[in-house]
Each structure stands twice: as structure tokens, then as C-alpha cells.
Short mmCIF file of the N, C-alpha and C atoms (twelve columns), coordinates in Angstrom:
data_MODEL
# 
_entry.id   MODEL 
# 
loop_
_atom_site.group_PDB 
_atom_site.id 
_atom_site.type_symbol 
_atom_site.label_atom_id 
_atom_site.label_alt_id 
_atom_site.label_comp_id 
_atom_site.label_asym_id 
_atom_site.label_seq_id 
_atom_site.Cartn_x 
_atom_site.Cartn_y 
_atom_site.Cartn_z 
_atom_site.pdbx_PDB_model_num 
ATOM 1   N N  . MET A 1  77.774 6.009  29.707 1 
ATOM 2   C CA . MET A 1  76.468 6.428  29.258 1 
ATOM 3   C C  . MET A 1  76.574 6.884  27.804 1 
ATOM 4   N N  . VAL A 2  75.670 6.396  26.981 1 
ATOM 5   C CA . VAL A 2  75.654 6.743  25.563 1 
ATOM 6   C C  . VAL A 2  74.622 7.839  25.335 1 
ATOM 7   N N  . HIS A 3  75.050 8.903  24.677 1 
ATOM 8   C CA . HIS A 3  74.135 10.002 24.366 1 
ATOM 9   C C  . HIS A 3  73.672 9.873  22.928 1 
ATOM 10  N N  . ARG A 4  72.368 9.887  22.762 1 
ATOM 11  C CA . ARG A 4  71.803 9.836  21.415 1 
ATOM 12  C C  . ARG A 4  71.326 11.227 21.035 1 
ATOM 13  N N  . PRO A 5  71.360 11.529 19.756 1 
ATOM 14  C CA . PRO A 5  70.844 12.836 19.335 1 
ATOM 15  C C  . PRO A 5  69.340 12.932 19.614 1 
ATOM 16  N N  . ALA A 6  68.899 14.131 19.868 1 
ATOM 17  C CA . ALA A 6  67.468 14.353 20.115 1 
ATOM 18  C C  . ALA A 6  66.678 14.112 18.839 1 
ATOM 19  N N  . SER A 7  65.489 13.580 18.996 1 
ATOM 20  C CA . SER A 7  64.631 13.344 17.830 1 
ATOM 21  C C  . SER A 7  64.093 14.670 17.303 1 
ATOM 22  N N  . ASN A 8  63.671 14.653 16.056 1 
ATOM 23  C CA . ASN A 8  63.077 15.861 15.465 1 
ATOM 24  C C  . ASN A 8  61.846 16.305 16.240 1 
ATOM 25  N N  . ASP A 9  61.064 15.339 16.727 1 
ATOM 26  C CA . ASP A 9  59.863 15.678 17.501 1 
ATOM 27  C C  . ASP A 9  60.240 16.373 18.810 1 
ATOM 28  N N  . CYS A 10 61.289 15.893 19.445 1 
ATOM 29  C CA . CYS A 10 61.744 16.502 20.698 1 
ATOM 30  C C  . CYS A 10 62.245 17.922 20.451 1 
ATOM 31  N N  . VAL A 11 63.015 18.104 19.408 1 
ATOM 32  C CA . VAL A 11 63.530 19.430 19.069 1 
ATOM 33  C C  . VAL A 11 62.380 20.372 18.735 1 
ATOM 34  N N  . ALA A 12 61.418 19.895 17.941 1 
ATOM 35  C CA . ALA A 12 60.271 20.730 17.576 1 
ATOM 36  C C  . ALA A 12 59.463 21.121 18.808 1 
ATOM 37  N N  . ALA A 13 59.270 20.182 19.744 1 
ATOM 38  C CA . ALA A 13 58.519 20.477 20.968 1 
ATOM 39  C C  . ALA A 13 59.261 21.514 21.808 1 
ATOM 40  N N  . ARG A 14 60.572 21.384 21.896 1 
ATOM 41  C CA . ARG A 14 61.365 22.344 22.662 1 
ATOM 42  C C  . ARG A 14 61.301 23.728 22.013 1 
ATOM 43  N N  . GLN A 15 61.371 23.780 20.684 1 
ATOM 44  C CA . GLN A 15 61.273 25.065 19.981 1 
ATOM 45  C C  . GLN A 15 59.914 25.714 20.208 1 
ATOM 46  N N  . ARG A 16 58.851 24.914 20.152 1 
ATOM 47  C CA . ARG A 16 57.509 25.455 20.412 1 
ATOM 48  C C  . ARG A 16 57.435 26.045 21.816 1 
ATOM 49  N N  . ARG A 17 57.982 25.317 22.789 1 
ATOM 50  C CA . ARG A 17 57.936 25.789 24.170 1 
ATOM 51  C C  . ARG A 17 58.734 27.079 24.333 1 
ATOM 52  N N  . LEU A 18 59.887 27.165 23.699 1 
ATOM 53  C CA . LEU A 18 60.680 28.387 23.772 1 
ATOM 54  C C  . LEU A 18 59.943 29.560 23.131 1 
ATOM 55  N N  . HIS A 19 59.242 29.308 22.039 1 
ATOM 56  C CA . HIS A 19 58.453 30.378 21.408 1 
ATOM 57  C C  . HIS A 19 57.306 30.806 22.327 1 
ATOM 58  N N  . GLU A 20 56.667 29.828 22.993 1 
ATOM 59  C CA . GLU A 20 55.603 30.163 23.944 1 
ATOM 60  C C  . GLU A 20 56.145 31.027 25.078 1 
ATOM 61  N N  . LEU A 21 57.304 30.648 25.599 1 
ATOM 62  C CA . LEU A 21 57.914 31.436 26.675 1 
ATOM 63  C C  . LEU A 21 58.299 32.827 26.177 1 
ATOM 64  N N  . GLY A 22 58.794 32.909 24.954 1 
ATOM 65  C CA . GLY A 22 59.123 34.211 24.370 1 
ATOM 66  C C  . GLY A 22 57.884 35.085 24.244 1 
ATOM 67  N N  . ASP A 23 56.769 34.476 23.854 1 
ATOM 68  C CA . ASP A 23 55.511 35.227 23.758 1 
ATOM 69  C C  . ASP A 23 55.073 35.733 25.128 1 
ATOM 70  N N  . LEU A 24 55.256 34.901 26.155 1 
ATOM 71  C CA . LEU A 24 54.917 35.335 27.517 1 
ATOM 72  C C  . LEU A 24 55.779 36.516 27.945 1 
ATOM 73  N N  . VAL A 25 57.052 36.466 27.616 1 
ATOM 74  C CA . VAL A 25 57.947 37.573 27.948 1 
ATOM 75  C C  . VAL A 25 57.505 38.840 27.226 1 
ATOM 76  N N  . ASP A 26 57.178 38.713 25.936 1 
ATOM 77  C CA . ASP A 26 56.711 39.878 25.170 1 
ATOM 78  C C  . ASP A 26 55.442 40.465 25.784 1 
ATOM 79  N N  . ASP A 27 54.497 39.603 26.132 1 
ATOM 80  C CA . ASP A 27 53.243 40.064 26.738 1 
ATOM 81  C C  . ASP A 27 53.493 40.751 28.082 1 
ATOM 82  N N  . THR A 28 54.387 40.170 28.873 1 
ATOM 83  C CA . THR A 28 54.713 40.748 30.176 1 
ATOM 84  C C  . THR A 28 55.378 42.107 30.014 1 
ATOM 85  N N  . ALA A 29 56.311 42.200 29.084 1 
ATOM 86  C CA . ALA A 29 56.996 43.477 28.845 1 
ATOM 87  C C  . ALA A 29 56.004 44.538 28.377 1 
ATOM 88  N N  . ALA A 30 55.076 44.153 27.504 1 
ATOM 89  C CA . ALA A 30 54.079 45.107 27.020 1 
ATOM 90  C C  . ALA A 30 53.176 45.579 28.165 1 
ATOM 91  N N  . ALA A 31 52.753 44.644 29.017 1 
ATOM 92  C CA . ALA A 31 51.900 45.006 30.156 1 
ATOM 93  C C  . ALA A 31 52.655 45.902 31.132 1 
ATOM 94  N N  . PHE A 32 53.922 45.582 31.365 1 
ATOM 95  C CA . PHE A 32 54.734 46.397 32.267 1 
ATOM 96  C C  . PHE A 32 54.913 47.802 31.701 1 
ATOM 97  N N  . THR A 33 55.196 47.891 30.423 1 
ATOM 98  C CA . THR A 33 55.366 49.196 29.779 1 
ATOM 99  C C  . THR A 33 54.088 50.018 29.884 1 
ATOM 100 N N  . LYS A 34 52.963 49.382 29.627 1 
ATOM 101 C CA . LYS A 34 51.682 50.083 29.715 1 
ATOM 102 C C  . LYS A 34 51.425 50.575 31.144 1 
ATOM 103 N N  . ALA A 35 51.708 49.727 32.120 1 
ATOM 104 C CA . ALA A 35 51.512 50.119 33.520 1 
ATOM 105 C C  . ALA A 35 52.451 51.256 33.906 1 
ATOM 106 N N  . MET A 36 53.694 51.188 33.464 1 
ATOM 107 C CA . MET A 36 54.649 52.255 33.770 1 
ATOM 108 C C  . MET A 36 54.235 53.558 33.091 1 
ATOM 109 N N  . ASP A 37 53.754 53.467 31.871 1 
ATOM 110 C CA . ASP A 37 53.283 54.671 31.178 1 
ATOM 111 C C  . ASP A 37 52.149 55.340 31.953 1 
ATOM 112 N N  . ARG A 38 51.220 54.533 32.471 1 
ATOM 113 C CA . ARG A 38 50.121 55.083 33.270 1 
ATOM 114 C C  . ARG A 38 50.658 55.675 34.569 1 
ATOM 115 N N  . ARG A 39 51.603 54.989 35.173 1 
ATOM 116 C CA . ARG A 39 52.121 55.396 36.478 1 
ATOM 117 C C  . ARG A 39 52.898 56.708 36.403 1 
ATOM 118 N N  . ILE A 40 53.768 56.827 35.409 1 
ATOM 119 C CA . ILE A 40 54.623 58.011 35.360 1 
ATOM 120 C C  . ILE A 40 54.023 59.135 34.538 1 
ATOM 121 N N  . GLY A 41 53.041 58.798 33.697 1 
ATOM 122 C CA . GLY A 41 52.312 59.797 32.928 1 
ATOM 123 C C  . GLY A 41 53.162 60.927 32.404 1 
ATOM 124 N N  . GLY A 42 52.961 62.107 32.926 1 
ATOM 125 C CA . GLY A 42 53.639 63.286 32.422 1 
ATOM 126 C C  . GLY A 42 54.886 63.671 33.183 1 
ATOM 127 N N  . ASP A 43 55.383 62.809 34.047 1 
ATOM 128 C CA . ASP A 43 56.579 63.132 34.828 1 
ATOM 129 C C  . ASP A 43 57.818 62.948 33.956 1 
ATOM 130 N N  . VAL A 44 58.144 63.989 33.209 1 
ATOM 131 C CA . VAL A 44 59.230 63.932 32.238 1 
ATOM 132 C C  . VAL A 44 60.578 63.672 32.908 1 
ATOM 133 N N  . SER A 45 60.803 64.250 34.077 1 
ATOM 134 C CA . SER A 45 62.097 64.045 34.739 1 
ATOM 135 C C  . SER A 45 62.296 62.575 35.107 1 
ATOM 136 N N  . LEU A 46 61.232 61.919 35.560 1 
ATOM 137 C CA . LEU A 46 61.323 60.510 35.887 1 
ATOM 138 C C  . LEU A 46 61.577 59.684 34.633 1 
ATOM 139 N N  . VAL A 47 60.895 60.036 33.563 1 
ATOM 140 C CA . VAL A 47 61.090 59.330 32.295 1 
ATOM 141 C C  . VAL A 47 62.543 59.430 31.850 1 
ATOM 142 N N  . ARG A 48 63.120 60.611 31.960 1 
ATOM 143 C CA . ARG A 48 64.524 60.804 31.563 1 
ATOM 144 C C  . ARG A 48 65.462 59.980 32.435 1 
ATOM 145 N N  . ARG A 49 65.210 59.981 33.745 1 
ATOM 146 C CA . ARG A 49 66.069 59.201 34.647 1 
ATOM 147 C C  . ARG A 49 65.971 57.711 34.358 1 
ATOM 148 N N  . LEU A 50 64.756 57.227 34.135 1 
ATOM 149 C CA . LEU A 50 64.594 55.809 33.812 1 
ATOM 150 C C  . LEU A 50 65.302 55.465 32.509 1 
ATOM 151 N N  . GLY A 51 65.174 56.351 31.526 1 
ATOM 152 C CA . GLY A 51 65.835 56.125 30.244 1 
ATOM 153 C C  . GLY A 51 67.344 56.083 30.386 1 
ATOM 154 N N  . THR A 52 67.885 56.981 31.184 1 
ATOM 155 C CA . THR A 52 69.326 57.022 31.402 1 
ATOM 156 C C  . THR A 52 69.807 55.766 32.121 1 
ATOM 157 N N  . GLN A 53 69.061 55.360 33.116 1 
ATOM 158 C CA . GLN A 53 69.461 54.180 33.887 1 
ATOM 159 C C  . GLN A 53 69.270 52.883 33.111 1 
ATOM 160 N N  . ALA A 54 68.470 52.906 32.064 1 
ATOM 161 C CA . ALA A 54 68.219 51.695 31.280 1 
ATOM 162 C C  . ALA A 54 69.042 51.642 30.001 1 
ATOM 163 N N  . ASP A 55 69.975 52.571 29.833 1 
ATOM 164 C CA . ASP A 55 70.796 52.571 28.622 1 
ATOM 165 C C  . ASP A 55 71.528 51.254 28.415 1 
ATOM 166 N N  . TRP A 56 71.880 50.572 29.477 1 
ATOM 167 C CA . TRP A 56 72.606 49.315 29.345 1 
ATOM 168 C C  . TRP A 56 71.781 48.278 28.584 1 
ATOM 169 N N  . LEU A 57 70.449 48.436 28.586 1 
ATOM 170 C CA . LEU A 57 69.607 47.490 27.843 1 
ATOM 171 C C  . LEU A 57 69.837 47.593 26.337 1 
ATOM 172 N N  . GLU A 58 70.291 48.758 25.898 1 
ATOM 173 C CA . GLU A 58 70.550 48.973 24.477 1 
ATOM 174 C C  . GLU A 58 71.958 48.530 24.080 1 
ATOM 175 N N  . ASP A 59 72.782 48.185 25.048 1 
ATOM 176 C CA . ASP A 59 74.152 47.763 24.784 1 
ATOM 177 C C  . ASP A 59 74.136 46.444 24.016 1 
ATOM 178 N N  . PRO A 60 74.746 46.398 22.822 1 
ATOM 179 C CA . PRO A 60 74.711 45.152 22.031 1 
ATOM 180 C C  . PRO A 60 75.372 43.974 22.732 1 
ATOM 181 N N  . CYS A 61 76.242 44.228 23.670 1 
ATOM 182 C CA . CYS A 61 76.860 43.134 24.416 1 
ATOM 183 C C  . CYS A 61 75.840 42.397 25.279 1 
ATOM 184 N N  . TRP A 62 74.743 43.062 25.621 1 
ATOM 185 C CA . TRP A 62 73.707 42.449 26.450 1 
ATOM 186 C C  . TRP A 62 72.575 41.867 25.636 1 
ATOM 187 N N  . SER A 63 72.564 42.090 24.331 1 
ATOM 188 C CA . SER A 63 71.458 41.590 23.516 1 
ATOM 189 C C  . SER A 63 71.669 40.094 23.245 1 
ATOM 190 N N  . PRO A 64 70.575 39.362 22.998 1 
ATOM 191 C CA . PRO A 64 70.697 37.921 22.729 1 
ATOM 192 C C  . PRO A 64 71.580 37.627 21.503 1 
ATOM 193 N N  . SER A 65 71.621 38.543 20.536 1 
ATOM 194 C CA . SER A 65 72.412 38.277 19.340 1 
ATOM 195 C C  . SER A 65 73.840 38.783 19.477 1 
ATOM 196 N N  . GLY A 66 74.115 39.598 20.485 1 
ATOM 197 C CA . GLY A 66 75.470 40.127 20.676 1 
ATOM 198 C C  . GLY A 66 76.330 39.177 21.484 1 
ATOM 199 N N  . ASN A 67 77.574 39.040 21.102 1 
ATOM 200 C CA . ASN A 67 78.477 38.134 21.832 1 
ATOM 201 C C  . ASN A 67 79.603 38.897 22.459 1 
# 
């Protein structure tokens, strides 16, 4: 089987789709954050626990740019 390089149009279409999916993720994260803010409101202890348990999200090894 011979593999040919992808055309510029194919690459551009794939990039557009990835950007669309990224926008959906951003919108979902924003909606989730807003819902969580409403849900936990002034419960500071819960906020602290969630923050502590989510520290791994800030780990550069888990970020898309970290290797």
C-alpha cells in the first residue's frame, strides 16, 4: 500500500474541525464551571477540597504542551 501525503485542503479541514472541537470543550468547561459555582456557592470548605483534589490539573506533565 502506498501512502500519499495529505492534501492542503484535507489538512485545513482537519485543523478547522479540531478548532471546532476545542471550542466545544471550552464552552463545556465554562458551562460546567458556572454550574459548579452556582452549586457550591459559599461552601468554602468544599471549594478548598475540590481545589486540592484538582491540583494534578495544574501539573505541567498533564498539560497538552508538557511532555
